[in-house]
PDB file of C-alpha atoms in Angstrom:
ATOM      1  CA  MET Z 101     -19.519  11.702  72.943  1.00 86.00           C
ATOM      2  CA  ASN Z 102     -17.003  12.772  70.376  1.00 93.00           C
ATOM      3  CA  CYS Z 103     -13.732  11.051  69.648  1.00 93.00           C
ATOM      4  CA  CYS Z 104     -10.360  13.007  68.237  1.00 94.00           C
ATOM      5  CA  HIS Z 105      -7.267  11.744  66.619  1.00 93.00           C
ATOM      6  CA  PRO Z 106      -4.047  13.639  68.204  1.00 91.00           C
ATOM      7  CA  GLY Z 107      -2.013  13.564  65.039  1.00 90.00           C
ATOM      8  CA  ALA Z 108       1.745  12.902  65.024  1.00 89.00           C
ATOM      9  CA  VAL Z 109       3.085  13.486  68.282  1.00 90.00           C
ATOM     10  CA  ALA Z 110       6.635  13.694  69.688  1.00 85.00           C
ATOM     11  CA  THR Z 111       6.705  11.141  72.749  1.00 86.00           C
ATOM     12  CA  ASN Z 112       8.489   7.959  73.800  1.00 81.00           C
ATOM     13  CA  ILE Z 113       5.254   5.919  73.023  1.00 80.00           C
ATOM     14  CA  GLY Z 114       6.071   3.314  70.796  1.00 76.00           C
ATOM     15  CA  ILE Z 115       9.857   3.314  72.010  1.00 80.00           C
ATOM     16  CA  ASP Z 116      11.356  -0.314  73.071  1.00 77.00           C
ATOM     17  CA  ARG Z 117      12.628   0.354  76.413  1.00 77.00           C
ATOM     18  CA  GLU Z 118      14.908  -2.461  76.615  1.00 81.00           C
ATOM     19  CA  THR Z 119      16.544  -2.126  72.911  1.00 84.00           C
ATOM     20  CA  GLY Z 120      15.910   1.422  72.060  1.00 77.00           C
ATOM     21  CA  PHE Z 121      14.271   0.415  68.655  1.00 84.00           C
ATOM     22  CA  GLY Z 122      12.241   3.234  67.209  1.00 79.00           C
ATOM     23  CA  LYS Z 123      14.612   6.010  68.614  1.00 81.00           C
ATOM     24  CA  THR Z 124      16.319   6.725  65.561  1.00 83.00           C
ATOM     25  CA  VAL Z 125      13.124   7.146  63.485  1.00 81.00           C
ATOM     26  CA  THR Z 126      11.390   9.141  66.014  1.00 80.00           C
ATOM     27  CA  GLY Z 127      14.272  11.489  66.495  1.00 83.00           C
ATOM     28  CA  LEU Z 128      14.732  11.720  62.565  1.00 85.00           C
ATOM     29  CA  LEU Z 129      10.506  12.790  62.675  1.00 84.00           C
ATOM     30  CA  LYS Z 130      10.314  14.640  65.713  1.00 86.00           C
ATOM     31  CA  PRO Z 131      10.754  18.070  63.790  1.00 88.00           C
ATOM     32  CA  PHE Z 132       7.724  17.110  61.911  1.00 90.00           C
ATOM     33  CA  PHE Z 133       5.430  15.711  65.123  1.00 91.00           C
ATOM     34  CA  GLN Z 134       3.492  17.879  67.272  1.00 92.00           C
ATOM     35  CA  THR Z 135       4.416  18.276  70.811  1.00 92.00           C
ATOM     36  CA  PRO Z 136       2.605  16.686  73.497  1.00 91.00           C
ATOM     37  CA  ALA Z 137       0.741  19.872  74.691  1.00 94.00           C
ATOM     38  CA  GLU Z 138      -0.286  20.390  70.700  1.00 94.00           C
ATOM     39  CA  GLY Z 139      -1.745  16.646  70.323  1.00 93.00           C
ATOM     40  CA  ALA Z 140      -3.388  16.811  73.743  1.00 95.00           C
ATOM     41  CA  SER Z 141      -5.099  20.014  72.459  1.00 96.00           C
ATOM     42  CA  THR Z 142      -7.965  18.608  70.477  1.00 96.00           C
ATOM     43  CA  ALA Z 143      -8.607  16.354  73.383  1.00 96.00           C
ATOM     44  CA  VAL Z 144      -8.900  19.206  75.610  1.00 96.00           C
ATOM     45  CA  PHE Z 145     -10.782  21.478  73.604  1.00 96.00           C
ATOM     46  CA  LEU Z 146     -13.685  18.459  73.130  1.00 96.00           C
ATOM     47  CA  ALA Z 147     -13.609  18.125  77.307  1.00 96.00           C
ATOM     48  CA  SER Z 148     -14.018  22.016  78.274  1.00 96.00           C
ATOM     49  CA  ASP Z 149     -15.376  24.140  75.163  1.00 95.00           C
ATOM     50  CA  ALA Z 150     -18.735  25.030  75.302  1.00 96.00           C
ATOM     51  CA  SER Z 151     -18.967  24.940  71.309  1.00 95.00           C
ATOM     52  CA  VAL Z 152     -19.057  21.413  71.529  1.00 95.00           C
ATOM     53  CA  ALA Z 153     -21.315  20.468  74.703  1.00 93.00           C
ATOM     54  CA  LYS Z 154     -24.165  19.127  72.927  1.00 94.00           C
ATOM     55  CA  MET Z 155     -22.399  17.817  69.855  1.00 93.00           C
ATOM     56  CA  THR Z 156     -22.095  13.968  69.778  1.00 92.00           C
ATOM     57  CA  GLY Z 157     -20.964  11.490  67.249  1.00 90.00           C
ATOM     58  CA  GLY Z 158     -18.320  13.530  66.034  1.00 93.00           C
ATOM     59  CA  TYR Z 159     -14.478  12.670  64.855  1.00 95.00           C
ATOM     60  CA  PHE Z 160     -12.617  15.842  65.260  1.00 96.00           C
ATOM     61  CA  TYR Z 161      -8.645  16.334  64.368  1.00 95.00           C
ATOM     62  CA  ARG Z 162      -6.590  19.784  65.414  1.00 94.00           C
ATOM     63  CA  CYS Z 163      -9.972  21.233  67.141  1.00 95.00           C
ATOM     64  CA  ARG Z 164     -12.210  20.548  63.991  1.00 95.00           C
ATOM     65  CA  PRO Z 165     -14.778  18.634  62.565  1.00 95.00           C
ATOM     66  CA  ALA Z 166     -12.840  15.750  60.227  1.00 96.00           C
ATOM     67  CA  LYS Z 167     -14.325  13.161  57.870  1.00 94.00           C
ATOM     68  CA  SER Z 168     -13.702   9.701  59.360  1.00 91.00           C
ATOM     69  CA  SER Z 169     -13.548   6.476  57.269  1.00 91.00           C
ATOM     70  CA  LYS Z 170     -16.634   4.309  56.280  1.00 92.00           C
ATOM     71  CA  GLN Z 171     -15.418   1.673  58.730  1.00 93.00           C
ATOM     72  CA  SER Z 172     -15.887   3.827  61.568  1.00 90.00           C
ATOM     73  CA  LYS Z 173     -19.658   3.783  61.140  1.00 89.00           C
ATOM     74  CA  ASN Z 174     -19.780   0.241  60.566  1.00 94.00           C
ATOM     75  CA  ARG Z 175     -22.076  -1.140  63.454  1.00 94.00           C
ATOM     76  CA  LYS Z 176     -21.351  -4.588  63.342  1.00 97.00           C
ATOM     77  CA  LEU Z 177     -17.341  -3.696  63.277  1.00 95.00           C
ATOM     78  CA  ALA Z 178     -17.743  -1.297  66.047  1.00 93.00           C
ATOM     79  CA  LYS Z 179     -19.917  -4.213  68.253  1.00 96.00           C
ATOM     80  CA  ARG Z 180     -16.871  -6.503  67.478  1.00 96.00           C
ATOM     81  CA  LEU Z 181     -14.644  -3.874  68.731  1.00 95.00           C
ATOM     82  CA  PHE Z 182     -16.593  -3.271  71.912  1.00 94.00           C
ATOM     83  CA  GLU Z 183     -16.537  -6.856  72.769  1.00 96.00           C
ATOM     84  CA  LEU Z 184     -13.050  -7.960  71.745  1.00 96.00           C
ATOM     85  CA  SER Z 185     -12.285  -4.982  74.392  1.00 96.00           C
ATOM     86  CA  GLU Z 186     -14.485  -6.260  77.421  1.00 96.00           C
ATOM     87  CA  GLU Z 187     -12.657  -9.708  76.520  1.00 94.00           C
ATOM     88  CA  LEU Z 188      -9.407  -8.453  76.716  1.00 95.00           C
ATOM     89  CA  VAL Z 189      -9.951  -6.413  79.885  1.00 94.00           C
ATOM     90  CA  ARG Z 190     -10.936  -9.631  81.520  1.00 88.00           C
ATOM     91  CA  LYS Z 191      -7.830 -11.160  81.209  1.00 69.00           C
TER      92      LYS Z 191
END
């Protein structure tokens, strides 16, 4: 199993539907963001490309291996995140 960072993607995620908060900033930055298709390309690559079929534990950005943070390799933090996720899903 691998993970990926989609990068900055021009979507409506993060825009408050009631107040419109975030719409102006997103509109200003949109020329610098990737399209949704471009943002999804790394996830699609990891799910379908034979070159990474036997690879596991990697972190990818723009369809290439990338260096992840030191914290991403911390087993105690990973365990806590998993436990917190389980707790939140039960609610």
